[in-house]
Every structure is written in structure tokens, then in C-alpha cells.
């Protein structure tokens, strides 16, 4: 019997009516002759509500307690879903992460999964019971509750699908899949019926918020076919699969916009071996990720060193860099958080020369200045002034002929 893991996001679980409707979908899947394992997120807004509550009591919330608190959101959803299924005459049992147990490392609020035994779930499936697993959570080596980072229920679902060797992992969300651009920004954005894991990884990492990036990494690693579907009954959906299965022939499959970036420049640094290390090491120590890095050609022994990082990390990075500037004798530090990263993504970028030129020309035609450029095998990204972000998305969407046909 085919086994399906179905994950329902918070927007599909906003009220008891929503939960009842989802229970109906699960019942229908069972009737079609599938085995089903359900993974749920917290009800809509619940995680944010709990975070705000915690902040009212402690501005520096202890991570262990935050995880203990946040995990309750998913636990409530799981119990409620099991009740709703029972009221339809189906046998169902809810599970918190620690009941499986889904084991993670010790990193509170962004734990990684180490081990996921399936004994409990197999036993239920054999007895025709639907397991309903609380997403986003696990337990560390000390027996403490951990969480997997925002959006982590996606990762729970894919990890379960991999461990159970499910035929497919269906992610039910408030959109009906992946588009060539954010339809709120670009009205002519086109729905994509298939994208590759690689493309989705770039899209998740660059501001397309459909899936937690870690879940796509896991799906790729264990070759779990992922299906993104709307919980509001649209008949469209997007498959995330291996390259060979992808039928999209476009050079570029999508344009993304990331506003969550900031730029730091160290001006007039003596150009000598070890400078990049001296500048970036304190950031790495503070767990701050650096993305694009540019060092200018040096003039008379001096150079400028610029990099981007997440906007959230800017307040933490700035003082560290001020200190470094003093140590290495740099003239000044400049911070800029009014930037955005616009990217063109597609497996065709590998084999089609000229994609970059087309992108730069399209931006130039609109007088949008490119501040930094970076490329990967399947992506070209430009840093631009943030006020031109949406315009850039639309211009590039046209330049690569992505509009609806
Ligand atoms: N409830 C958690 C969040 O809001 C996890 C999830 O929804 O996947 O981030
Ligand atoms: Mg989500």
C-alpha cells in the first residue's frame, strides 16, 4: 500500500473549522487506499504569539525554555487533529517529538535531526492507526525539548518520509506551489509544475518562503519526492524532484528577491596576507554567516573589503568589526541595510552562456545600479538598492520571458 506523509502548515489549521476540513482531506486519502502519516505545524499565529509572550517576561529568553514553550503549539495541533480524525470514525494517535523520539543535537531553537526511529509509527500503521506527529520539535541528549528553527515542520515531514521510505511527502500550505516570481510583486508570474531540488534550494535560500531550506536539503539527500499543494483546494501543485525528471526547458526558472540582507564595508585596509581572515574570523566565531565577499584591487597598498550578511546579524556584527578596524588600521566601517539581493535561478544557467549579460543589460536599461555580483552553477545574484527590488524582479521576469503564455 502506498505510504504518504502529509504535512499541514499553520494557515491550514487556523481554526477548528480548518482542522475539521483537513481531517476530511486525510480521511479521503485513506479511502483512496493510502497509508498516511500526518505532520502538523502550530495553529496560525500561535508560534508568534508564544514568542511575544516569552519576550514580555524576559528580553533575553533562555533558549531551553523557549523551545519547551514553542513545542506546545505543534503538540496542541497534533492532539486536536487526532480528535478531529476520531470524530470521523478514524483511528488516530498524536505524538510529540519526544515520544518517537525524534533525536536532535543540543542546539536549542535551531536543532538538527540526528536520529528518527520509526518503530512507533510502523506499529500504528500496521494497526490501521493514523499517526499525527507534532512537527518542528525533538529531544536532545539531555532529554530536553528542542526545536528545528522557524518553518521546521517541513523538515520533520521530510525526515519522516525519508525514514519511512514513503512514496511521497506532500506539503500543504497557503500557496498552490512555486511560481516564477512572487505573484504579489510580479502579476504575470507563472505557476511551475516541476522544479529540481537544486533550483528549490536556491529559491528557499534566497527569499522564496515556500519551504524551510533544510527540508529541501534532506529531500535531495534521501531522494524524497516532494509535492507542494494548497490546502484550499486549488488543483495546481508543484513537484520538487531530480533534474532528469524536470521537463521545464527554460534557461531561468525563477526570479527571487531577498530583502533580508545588509552590507558592511571596511574602507582603506592595508592590503597584506591574512587581512580577510582577520576581518571575518571574529564574525565566524560569533556564528554570523557572511555571504558575498568582494575585495577591491589594491591601490598603493590599500584596499576596500565589502561583504553581505543577514540584516538581523548587522547589530551584532557592527561592533565586532569596529574593533577589527582599529586593530588592522582601517579608515572606517560603512554599513548599509537599504540593499536587496535579486537573483535569476535555473538549471539552464550552467549550459547557457549569456545569462549574466542578459541580466545586467535588463537592469542597466532601467538604470538600476549593480553594487555586487555573485554566481553559482545555477544562479546569478545582484545586490541593488532596496527601493528598486520589486522593479528589478519584474524587469528580469520579462527579460527571461517567464510571463504566462
Ligand atoms: N510553528 C513553527 C513556525 O511557525 C514551525 C512551522 O510552522 O513549521 O515556524
Ligand atoms: Mg511553513
Short mmCIF file of C-alpha atoms and ligand atoms in Angstrom, two decimals:
data_model
loop_
_atom_site.label_atom_id
_atom_site.label_comp_id
_atom_site.label_asym_id
_atom_site.label_seq_id
_atom_site.Cartn_x
_atom_site.Cartn_y
_atom_site.Cartn_z
CA UNK A 1 0.00 0.00 0.00
CA UNK A 2 1.47 3.40 -0.95
CA UNK A 3 2.59 5.49 2.02
CA UNK A 4 2.10 9.25 2.03
CA UNK A 5 3.42 11.74 4.56
CA UNK A 6 1.14 14.80 4.63
CA UNK A 7 2.27 17.98 6.33
CA UNK A 8 -0.20 20.73 7.15
CA UNK A 9 1.05 24.27 7.83
CA UNK A 10 -0.37 26.72 10.33
CA UNK A 11 -2.58 28.51 7.81
CA UNK A 12 -4.42 25.25 7.10
CA UNK A 13 -5.00 24.85 10.84
CA UNK A 14 -6.16 28.36 11.74
CA UNK A 15 -9.46 27.39 13.43
CA UNK A 16 -11.41 24.29 14.43
CA UNK A 17 -13.23 24.52 11.09
CA UNK A 18 -9.89 24.41 9.29
CA UNK A 19 -8.79 21.40 11.33
CA UNK A 20 -12.07 19.63 10.55
CA UNK A 21 -11.59 20.29 6.83
CA UNK A 22 -8.03 18.92 6.91
CA UNK A 23 -9.26 15.84 8.76
CA UNK A 24 -11.66 15.35 5.84
CA UNK A 25 -8.76 15.51 3.36
CA UNK A 26 -6.82 12.93 5.38
CA UNK A 27 -9.88 10.67 5.51
CA UNK A 28 -10.23 10.94 1.72
CA UNK A 29 -6.57 9.97 1.26
CA UNK A 30 -7.15 6.90 3.44
CA UNK A 31 -10.24 5.97 1.44
CA UNK A 32 -8.19 6.09 -1.76
CA UNK A 33 -6.18 3.23 -0.31
CA UNK A 34 -3.10 5.02 1.05
CA UNK A 35 -1.35 4.72 4.36
CA UNK A 36 -0.98 8.19 5.83
CA UNK A 37 1.35 9.75 8.38
CA UNK A 38 0.35 13.31 9.28
CA UNK A 39 2.70 16.09 10.43
CA UNK A 40 1.25 19.33 11.77
CA UNK A 41 2.51 22.86 12.45
CA UNK A 42 1.16 25.05 15.22
CA UNK A 43 -2.16 26.77 14.51
CA UNK A 44 -1.80 30.02 12.53
CA UNK A 45 -0.10 32.76 14.56
CA UNK A 46 0.46 30.52 17.58
CA UNK A 47 4.27 30.39 17.40
CA UNK A 48 4.46 34.18 17.04
CA UNK A 49 2.03 34.59 19.94
CA UNK A 50 4.16 32.39 22.20
CA UNK A 51 7.37 34.20 21.19
CA UNK A 52 5.77 37.55 22.04
CA UNK A 53 4.54 36.21 25.37
CA UNK A 54 8.02 34.99 26.23
CA UNK A 55 9.51 38.37 25.33
CA UNK A 56 7.10 40.12 27.73
CA UNK A 57 8.57 38.14 30.60
CA UNK A 58 12.21 38.06 29.63
CA UNK A 59 14.01 40.12 27.00
CA UNK A 60 16.78 37.50 26.86
CA UNK A 61 14.66 34.35 26.78
CA UNK A 62 16.54 31.21 27.89
CA UNK A 63 16.68 29.03 24.76
CA UNK A 64 15.83 25.83 26.62
CA UNK A 65 12.62 27.32 27.97
CA UNK A 66 11.73 28.94 24.65
CA UNK A 67 11.90 25.52 22.98
CA UNK A 68 9.79 23.97 25.75
CA UNK A 69 7.23 26.70 25.17
CA UNK A 70 7.17 26.73 21.35
CA UNK A 71 6.86 22.95 21.06
CA UNK A 72 3.46 23.17 22.76
CA UNK A 73 1.98 24.87 19.68
CA UNK A 74 2.54 21.81 17.50
CA UNK A 75 1.55 19.44 20.29
CA UNK A 76 -1.82 21.14 20.60
CA UNK A 77 -2.40 20.90 16.83
CA UNK A 78 -1.49 17.22 16.80
CA UNK A 79 -3.88 16.35 19.65
CA UNK A 80 -6.68 18.42 18.08
CA UNK A 81 -6.15 16.76 14.69
CA UNK A 82 -6.25 13.29 16.24
CA UNK A 83 -9.54 14.23 17.91
CA UNK A 84 -10.97 15.52 14.64
CA UNK A 85 -9.97 12.30 12.87
CA UNK A 86 -11.53 10.22 15.65
CA UNK A 87 -14.78 12.12 15.25
CA UNK A 88 -14.83 10.95 11.61
CA UNK A 89 -14.55 7.38 12.82
CA UNK A 90 -10.83 7.02 12.01
CA UNK A 91 -8.27 5.70 14.45
CA UNK A 92 -5.54 8.26 15.10
CA UNK A 93 -2.85 8.94 17.71
CA UNK A 94 -0.91 12.14 18.30
CA UNK A 95 2.81 12.22 19.10
CA UNK A 96 5.08 14.90 20.47
CA UNK A 97 8.64 14.74 19.10
CA UNK A 98 9.98 13.21 22.28
CA UNK A 99 7.52 10.33 22.12
CA UNK A 100 9.02 8.95 18.90
CA UNK A 101 11.68 10.01 19.93
CA UNK A 102 12.96 12.37 17.24
CA UNK A 103 16.53 12.90 18.48
CA UNK A 104 18.41 16.12 17.73
CA UNK A 105 21.70 17.77 18.60
CA UNK A 106 21.83 20.15 21.56
CA UNK A 107 21.37 23.40 19.60
CA UNK A 108 18.24 24.94 21.08
CA UNK A 109 15.98 26.87 18.64
CA UNK A 110 17.82 25.53 15.57
CA UNK A 111 18.49 21.89 16.33
CA UNK A 112 19.39 19.34 13.68
CA UNK A 113 17.91 15.88 13.50
CA UNK A 114 20.30 13.07 14.45
CA UNK A 115 18.06 10.04 14.55
CA UNK A 116 14.44 9.25 13.86
CA UNK A 117 13.26 5.77 14.86
CA UNK A 118 10.07 4.64 13.16
CA UNK A 119 9.02 1.76 15.41
CA UNK A 120 6.07 3.55 17.00
CA UNK A 121 4.81 4.77 13.64
CA UNK A 122 5.17 1.40 11.91
CA UNK A 123 3.24 -0.27 14.70
CA UNK A 124 0.39 2.25 14.29
CA UNK A 125 0.35 1.90 10.51
CA UNK A 126 0.19 -1.90 10.82
CA UNK A 127 -2.85 -1.49 13.04
CA UNK A 128 -4.55 0.90 10.65
CA UNK A 129 -3.98 3.85 13.02
CA UNK A 130 -3.08 7.28 11.60
CA UNK A 131 -0.07 8.75 13.45
CA UNK A 132 -0.28 12.53 13.82
CA UNK A 133 3.17 13.90 14.60
CA UNK A 134 3.83 17.33 16.11
CA UNK A 135 6.29 18.97 13.72
CA UNK A 136 9.22 21.29 14.44
CA UNK A 137 10.44 19.54 17.59
CA UNK A 138 12.64 16.86 19.03
CA UNK A 139 14.61 15.94 22.10
CA UNK A 140 18.34 16.30 22.74
CA UNK A 141 20.78 14.02 24.56
CA UNK A 142 19.84 15.55 27.93
CA UNK A 143 16.18 14.76 27.41
CA UNK A 144 15.39 18.44 26.82
CA UNK A 145 12.90 19.55 24.19
CA UNK A 146 14.46 21.21 21.13
CA UNK A 147 13.02 22.92 18.05
CA UNK A 148 14.25 22.86 14.47
CA UNK A 149 14.07 26.57 13.54
CA UNK A 150 11.19 28.55 12.05
CA UNK A 151 9.36 26.56 9.42
CA UNK A 152 10.85 23.37 10.88
CA UNK A 153 7.73 21.24 10.50
CA UNK A 154 8.60 20.89 6.81
CA UNK A 155 11.85 19.28 7.89
CA UNK A 156 10.07 16.94 10.32
CA UNK A 157 7.83 15.82 7.46
CA UNK A 158 10.66 15.15 5.01
CA UNK A 159 12.73 13.39 7.67
CA UNK A 160 9.77 11.12 8.43
CA UNK A 161 9.17 10.45 4.75
CA UNK A 162 12.84 9.51 4.35
CA UNK A 163 12.90 7.30 7.44
CA UNK A 164 9.67 5.52 6.45
CA UNK A 165 10.67 5.39 2.78
CA UNK A 166 7.36 6.99 1.92
CA UNK A 167 6.31 7.25 -1.71
CA UNK A 168 5.78 10.99 -1.45
CA UNK A 169 5.89 13.83 1.04
CA UNK A 170 3.02 16.27 0.49
CA UNK A 171 3.38 19.76 1.95
CA UNK A 172 0.02 21.52 2.29
CA UNK A 173 0.40 25.26 2.55
CA UNK A 174 -1.35 28.55 1.78
CA UNK A 175 0.02 28.73 -1.76
CA UNK A 176 -0.50 26.22 -4.55
CA UNK A 177 3.17 25.76 -5.28
CA UNK A 178 6.19 27.53 -6.66
CA UNK A 179 5.98 30.42 -9.11
CA UNK A 180 8.47 32.04 -11.48
CA UNK A 181 8.40 35.04 -9.12
CA UNK A 182 6.38 36.22 -6.12
CA UNK A 183 2.92 36.86 -7.66
CA UNK A 184 2.41 39.74 -5.19
CA UNK A 185 5.34 41.55 -6.80
CA UNK A 186 5.03 40.29 -10.33
CA UNK A 187 1.42 39.82 -11.51
CA UNK A 188 2.50 37.91 -14.62
CA UNK A 189 4.29 35.22 -12.56
CA UNK A 190 3.64 31.73 -13.86
CA UNK A 191 2.97 28.59 -11.82
CA UNK A 192 5.65 25.90 -12.14
CA UNK A 193 4.53 22.29 -12.12
CA UNK A 194 8.07 20.98 -11.54
CA UNK A 195 11.33 22.34 -10.19
CA UNK A 196 14.51 20.49 -9.31
CA UNK A 197 15.83 20.10 -5.76
CA UNK A 198 18.79 22.25 -6.76
CA UNK A 199 16.59 25.08 -8.00
CA UNK A 200 14.36 24.87 -4.95
CA UNK A 201 17.39 25.02 -2.66
CA UNK A 202 18.48 28.26 -4.27
CA UNK A 203 14.95 29.61 -4.16
CA UNK A 204 14.42 28.70 -0.48
CA UNK A 205 17.74 30.25 0.41
CA UNK A 206 17.00 33.46 -1.46
CA UNK A 207 13.71 34.55 -0.09
CA UNK A 208 11.05 32.27 -1.65
CA UNK A 209 9.43 31.20 1.59
CA UNK A 210 7.53 28.13 0.48
CA UNK A 211 9.68 25.54 2.28
CA UNK A 212 12.28 25.51 5.04
CA UNK A 213 15.62 25.15 3.25
CA UNK A 214 16.73 22.27 5.46
CA UNK A 215 13.74 20.22 4.33
CA UNK A 216 14.78 20.56 0.69
CA UNK A 217 18.35 19.52 1.54
CA UNK A 218 17.02 16.41 3.25
CA UNK A 219 14.64 15.63 0.41
CA UNK A 220 17.51 15.87 -2.08
CA UNK A 221 19.83 13.75 0.04
CA UNK A 222 17.30 10.94 0.51
CA UNK A 223 15.54 11.45 -2.85
CA UNK A 224 12.16 12.06 -1.29
CA UNK A 225 9.72 13.30 -3.95
CA UNK A 226 8.17 16.49 -2.54
CA UNK A 227 4.82 17.87 -3.57
CA UNK A 228 3.73 21.39 -2.58
CA UNK A 229 -0.06 21.76 -2.61
CA UNK A 230 -2.61 24.31 -1.50
CA UNK A 231 -4.77 23.38 1.45
CA UNK A 232 -7.56 25.48 -0.07
CA UNK A 233 -8.30 23.05 -2.85
CA UNK A 234 -6.54 24.52 -5.89
CA UNK A 235 -5.87 21.83 -8.47
CA UNK A 236 -2.37 23.17 -9.13
CA UNK A 237 0.69 21.86 -7.33
CA UNK A 238 4.47 21.80 -7.72
CA UNK A 239 6.67 18.69 -7.75
CA UNK A 240 10.20 19.07 -6.43
CA UNK A 241 12.21 16.29 -8.00
CA UNK A 242 15.54 15.30 -9.51
CA UNK A 243 16.83 17.04 -12.57
CA UNK A 244 16.22 14.21 -15.02
CA UNK A 245 12.54 14.29 -14.22
CA UNK A 246 12.21 18.01 -14.75
CA UNK A 247 10.55 18.88 -18.02
CA UNK A 248 10.90 22.66 -17.76
CA UNK A 249 13.16 23.71 -20.58
CA UNK A 250 13.55 27.37 -19.65
CA UNK A 251 17.08 28.64 -19.07
CA UNK A 252 15.95 30.52 -15.99
CA UNK A 253 13.06 29.13 -13.92
CA UNK A 254 12.55 31.89 -11.43
CA UNK A 255 13.46 35.33 -10.10
CA UNK A 256 13.76 35.83 -6.35
CA UNK A 257 14.12 38.87 -4.15
CA UNK A 258 15.78 38.82 -0.74
CA UNK A 259 15.33 41.95 1.35
CA UNK A 260 16.87 40.42 4.43
CA UNK A 261 20.42 41.39 3.54
CA UNK A 262 22.81 44.12 4.64
CA UNK A 263 26.26 45.20 3.51
CA UNK A 264 29.35 46.06 5.54
CA UNK A 265 32.44 47.70 4.05
CA UNK A 266 35.83 48.05 5.65
CA UNK A 267 37.39 51.07 3.93
CA UNK A 268 41.08 51.64 3.27
CA UNK A 269 42.60 48.49 4.77
CA UNK A 270 46.31 47.75 4.37
CA UNK A 271 46.46 45.01 1.71
CA UNK A 272 48.54 42.21 3.20
CA UNK A 273 48.20 38.46 3.67
CA UNK A 274 45.77 37.49 6.42
CA UNK A 275 43.55 40.56 6.20
CA UNK A 276 40.44 38.70 5.03
CA UNK A 277 40.92 36.23 7.82
CA UNK A 278 41.36 38.95 10.43
CA UNK A 279 38.19 40.69 9.31
CA UNK A 280 35.97 37.63 9.05
CA UNK A 281 37.23 35.37 11.87
CA UNK A 282 35.51 37.28 14.72
CA UNK A 283 32.22 37.06 12.79
CA UNK A 284 32.57 33.31 12.29
CA UNK A 285 33.27 32.94 16.00
CA UNK A 286 30.04 34.78 16.74
CA UNK A 287 28.16 32.36 14.39
CA UNK A 288 27.49 35.14 11.87
CA UNK A 289 27.27 33.90 8.29
CA UNK A 290 28.82 36.01 5.58
CA UNK A 291 27.51 35.69 2.05
CA UNK A 292 29.06 37.62 -0.85
CA UNK A 293 32.60 38.91 -0.32
CA UNK A 294 34.43 41.42 -2.50
CA UNK A 295 37.93 42.78 -2.11
CA UNK A 296 38.84 45.61 -4.46
CA UNK A 297 42.08 45.67 -6.43
CA UNK A 298 44.55 47.40 -4.17
CA UNK A 299 45.80 50.91 -4.80
CA UNK A 300 49.12 51.88 -3.26
CA UNK A 301 48.95 49.07 -0.75
CA UNK A 302 45.40 49.75 0.40
CA UNK A 303 42.11 48.11 -0.48
CA UNK A 304 38.40 48.09 0.46
CA UNK A 305 36.74 44.94 1.71
CA UNK A 306 32.96 44.51 1.39
CA UNK A 307 30.63 41.67 2.29
CA UNK A 308 26.95 40.95 2.78
CA UNK A 309 25.27 39.29 5.72
CA UNK A 310 21.79 38.80 7.06
CA UNK A 311 20.18 42.07 8.16
CA UNK A 312 19.36 40.50 11.52
CA UNK A 313 23.05 39.96 12.22
CA UNK A 314 24.04 43.56 11.47
CA UNK A 315 23.67 44.92 15.04
CA UNK A 316 25.85 42.08 16.34
CA UNK A 317 28.44 42.32 13.55
CA UNK A 318 28.95 46.10 13.56
CA UNK A 319 30.69 46.41 16.97
CA UNK A 320 32.87 43.37 16.23
CA UNK A 321 34.00 45.00 13.01
CA UNK A 322 34.64 48.38 14.63
CA UNK A 323 37.09 46.62 16.89
CA UNK A 324 38.78 44.84 13.98
CA UNK A 325 39.05 48.13 12.08
CA UNK A 326 41.02 49.61 14.93
CA UNK A 327 43.31 46.59 15.18
CA UNK A 328 44.19 46.48 11.49
CA UNK A 329 44.27 50.24 10.96
CA UNK A 330 41.33 50.54 8.57
CA UNK A 331 39.98 54.03 7.95
CA UNK A 332 36.29 53.37 8.59
CA UNK A 333 33.40 50.89 8.55
CA UNK A 334 30.34 51.58 6.44
CA UNK A 335 27.07 49.74 6.99
CA UNK A 336 24.18 49.73 4.54
CA UNK A 337 20.91 47.96 5.19
CA UNK A 338 18.97 49.53 2.33
CA UNK A 339 20.02 46.88 -0.15
CA UNK A 340 18.32 43.83 -1.64
CA UNK A 341 19.51 40.76 -3.50
CA UNK A 342 17.78 39.91 -6.75
CA UNK A 343 18.59 36.54 -8.33
CA UNK A 344 17.90 34.61 -11.51
CA UNK A 345 17.79 30.86 -10.86
CA UNK A 346 17.68 27.92 -13.23
CA UNK A 347 19.46 24.70 -14.11
CA UNK A 348 19.86 26.13 -17.61
CA UNK A 349 22.31 28.73 -16.30
CA UNK A 350 25.01 26.02 -16.32
CA UNK A 351 24.88 25.44 -20.05
CA UNK A 352 23.75 28.74 -21.48
CA UNK A 353 26.37 31.45 -21.77
CA UNK A 354 25.00 34.94 -21.84
CA UNK A 355 22.52 34.64 -18.99
CA UNK A 356 24.55 37.04 -16.87
CA UNK A 357 24.88 39.55 -19.69
CA UNK A 358 21.13 39.45 -20.26
CA UNK A 359 20.52 40.09 -16.58
CA UNK A 360 22.96 43.01 -16.39
CA UNK A 361 21.53 44.61 -19.52
CA UNK A 362 17.96 44.38 -18.23
CA UNK A 363 18.95 46.11 -15.00
CA UNK A 364 21.03 48.71 -16.85
CA UNK A 365 18.11 49.54 -19.17
CA UNK A 366 16.15 50.56 -16.07
CA UNK A 367 19.10 52.50 -14.66
CA UNK A 368 19.37 50.14 -11.71
CA UNK A 369 22.92 50.16 -10.40
CA UNK A 370 24.51 46.81 -9.51
CA UNK A 371 26.60 47.06 -6.34
CA UNK A 372 27.80 43.47 -6.07
CA UNK A 373 27.51 40.33 -8.18
CA UNK A 374 27.83 36.66 -7.29
CA UNK A 375 27.20 33.49 -9.22
CA UNK A 376 26.80 29.79 -8.60
CA UNK A 377 26.31 26.99 -11.11
CA UNK A 378 22.61 27.66 -11.37
CA UNK A 379 22.20 31.23 -10.09
CA UNK A 380 23.24 34.82 -10.73
CA UNK A 381 22.65 37.33 -7.93
CA UNK A 382 22.99 41.09 -7.87
CA UNK A 383 22.94 43.44 -4.90
CA UNK A 384 20.98 46.58 -5.70
CA UNK A 385 19.38 49.46 -3.82
CA UNK A 386 16.37 48.00 -1.99
CA UNK A 387 13.91 50.56 -3.34
CA UNK A 388 14.41 49.08 -6.82
CA UNK A 389 13.90 45.48 -5.66
CA UNK A 390 10.38 44.94 -6.96
CA UNK A 391 11.04 46.75 -10.22
CA UNK A 392 14.12 44.57 -10.74
CA UNK A 393 12.08 41.40 -10.27
CA UNK A 394 9.54 42.49 -12.90
CA UNK A 395 12.19 43.63 -15.35
CA UNK A 396 14.12 40.36 -15.06
CA UNK A 397 10.95 38.30 -15.27
CA UNK A 398 10.29 39.95 -18.64
CA UNK A 399 13.90 39.74 -19.77
CA UNK A 400 13.88 35.97 -19.34
CA UNK A 401 10.42 35.54 -20.91
CA UNK A 402 8.91 33.96 -17.83
CA UNK A 403 5.46 35.51 -18.11
CA UNK A 404 2.28 33.49 -18.52
CA UNK A 405 1.69 32.27 -22.00
N1 LIG B 1 5.36 26.62 14.07
C1 LIG B 1 6.71 26.80 13.63
C2 LIG B 1 6.85 28.16 12.96
O1 LIG B 1 5.91 28.93 12.92
C3 LIG B 1 7.17 25.69 12.75
C4 LIG B 1 6.41 25.53 11.45
O2 LIG B 1 5.34 26.09 11.28
O3 LIG B 1 6.89 24.80 10.58
O4 LIG B 1 7.90 28.49 12.49
MG1 LIG B 2 5.96 26.94 6.65
#
